[in-house]
Amino acid sequence: MGLKRNVSLSTALGYKGQGPYLTFILHRIGGSALFVFFTVYILSLVGVQSMHTLMSNWLFQAFFLIFGLFHAINGLRITILDLWPRLIEHYRQAINIEWVIYVLICGFAIFVVVRNAMGA
């Protein structure tokens, strides 16, 4: 016997879970993006020329860098909170710290990708 979950699409889209829900969704998107990235990477290594061309596109690199970095940093936050359960009560502050670290690292990484794309 399962739970009744009759939730309409409009109700689900209107959920205001704020930071924790946003990190949950972005973590899942990041994991999916990494799966796509590694699939393209392996096909590129095998010798599929179109995948190699895609891998060298700076927009492709920037997109997967944004989601891959978020997935990694959010995973570190989850790991830290799992290893030290006393910190769970500070999970909102941990999410805020995660966002600051993410914006700094991702900003620098995107700057480097765009600078290299422009030929500097």
C-alpha positions as semicolon CSV with decimal commas, in nm:
position;residue;x (nm);y (nm);z (nm)
1;M;0,000;0,000;0,000
2;G;0,158;0,323;-0,112
3;L;0,102;0,684;-0,031
4;K;-0,154;0,876;-0,230
5;R;0,030;1,145;-0,418
6;N;-0,229;1,318;-0,627
7;V;-0,038;1,637;-0,692
8;S;-0,119;1,842;-0,997
9;L;0,154;1,981;-1,218
10;S;0,065;2,339;-1,126
11;T;0,092;2,254;-0,755
12;A;0,427;2,085;-0,806
13;L;0,567;2,376;-1,008
14;G;0,444;2,621;-0,745
15;Y;0,637;2,451;-0,463
16;K;0,845;2,709;-0,282
17;G;1,117;2,491;-0,129
18;Q;1,372;2,773;-0,168
19;G;1,743;2,693;-0,129
20;P;1,733;2,326;-0,028
21;Y;1,492;2,236;-0,308
22;L;1,689;2,436;-0,564
23;T;2,012;2,258;-0,468
24;F;1,829;1,923;-0,488
25;I;1,707;1,995;-0,843
26;L;2,040;2,142;-0,961
27;H;2,227;1,843;-0,815
28;R;2,011;1,608;-1,024
29;I;2,057;1,821;-1,336
30;G;2,433;1,827;-1,270
31;G;2,446;1,449;-1,239
32;S;2,258;1,410;-1,566
33;A;2,486;1,664;-1,735
34;L;2,793;1,475;-1,615
35;F;2,651;1,152;-1,759
36;V;2,605;1,323;-2,096
37;F;2,953;1,479;-2,074
38;F;3,125;1,148;-2,001
39;T;2,931;0,977;-2,280
40;V;3,042;1,245;-2,527
41;Y;3,397;1,228;-2,389
42;I;3,419;0,851;-2,434
43;L;3,280;0,875;-2,787
44;S;3,537;1,146;-2,855
45;L;3,817;0,920;-2,733
46;V;3,693;0,636;-2,953
47;G;3,729;0,864;-3,253
48;V;3,383;0,994;-3,335
49;Q;3,477;1,320;-3,505
50;S;3,147;1,500;-3,436
51;M;3,190;1,436;-3,062
52;H;3,546;1,567;-3,074
53;T;3,418;1,883;-3,245
54;L;3,146;1,916;-2,982
55;M;3,401;1,876;-2,701
56;S;3,609;2,162;-2,840
57;N;3,311;2,403;-2,851
58;W;3,345;2,663;-2,574
59;L;2,967;2,678;-2,515
60;F;2,962;2,303;-2,454
61;Q;3,254;2,338;-2,215
62;A;3,094;2,629;-2,027
63;F;2,757;2,454;-1,994
64;F;2,900;2,135;-1,852
65;L;3,147;2,326;-1,636
66;I;2,861;2,517;-1,471
67;F;2,662;2,206;-1,386
68;G;2,961;1,981;-1,315
69;L;3,109;2,224;-1,064
70;F;2,776;2,267;-0,891
71;H;2,733;1,890;-0,869
72;A;3,081;1,850;-0,717
73;I;3,050;2,133;-0,465
74;N;2,699;2,030;-0,361
75;G;2,822;1,672;-0,325
76;L;3,096;1,793;-0,090
77;R;2,837;1,978;0,120
78;I;2,619;1,666;0,138
79;T;2,920;1,453;0,233
80;I;3,028;1,695;0,507
81;L;2,677;1,704;0,654
82;D;2,660;1,323;0,640
83;L;2,997;1,279;0,812
84;W;2,921;1,530;1,087
85;P;2,550;1,493;1,172
86;R;2,566;1,769;1,434
87;L;2,602;2,017;1,148
88;I;2,261;1,926;1,002
89;E;2,098;2,200;1,208
90;H;2,312;2,448;1,013
91;Y;2,222;2,317;0,668
92;R;2,083;2,651;0,544
93;Q;2,409;2,826;0,634
94;A;2,596;2,542;0,461
95;I;2,391;2,602;0,147
96;N;2,473;2,974;0,160
97;I;2,844;2,897;0,198
98;E;2,815;2,651;-0,090
99;W;2,667;2,919;-0,317
100;V;2,944;3,167;-0,233
101;I;3,213;2,909;-0,306
102;Y;3,034;2,800;-0,624
103;V;2,995;3,152;-0,761
104;L;3,364;3,231;-0,699
105;I;3,500;2,910;-0,851
106;C;3,252;2,899;-1,138
107;G;3,303;3,268;-1,218
108;F;3,677;3,215;-1,246
109;A;3,637;2,894;-1,449
110;I;3,394;3,054;-1,695
111;F;3,628;3,352;-1,728
112;V;3,912;3,116;-1,823
113;V;3,698;2,923;-2,075
114;V;3,571;3,241;-2,242
115;R;3,918;3,397;-2,244
116;N;4,060;3,086;-2,413
117;A;3,770;3,082;-2,660
118;M;3,848;3,441;-2,759
119;G;4,206;3,342;-2,831
120;A;4,384;3,514;-2,543
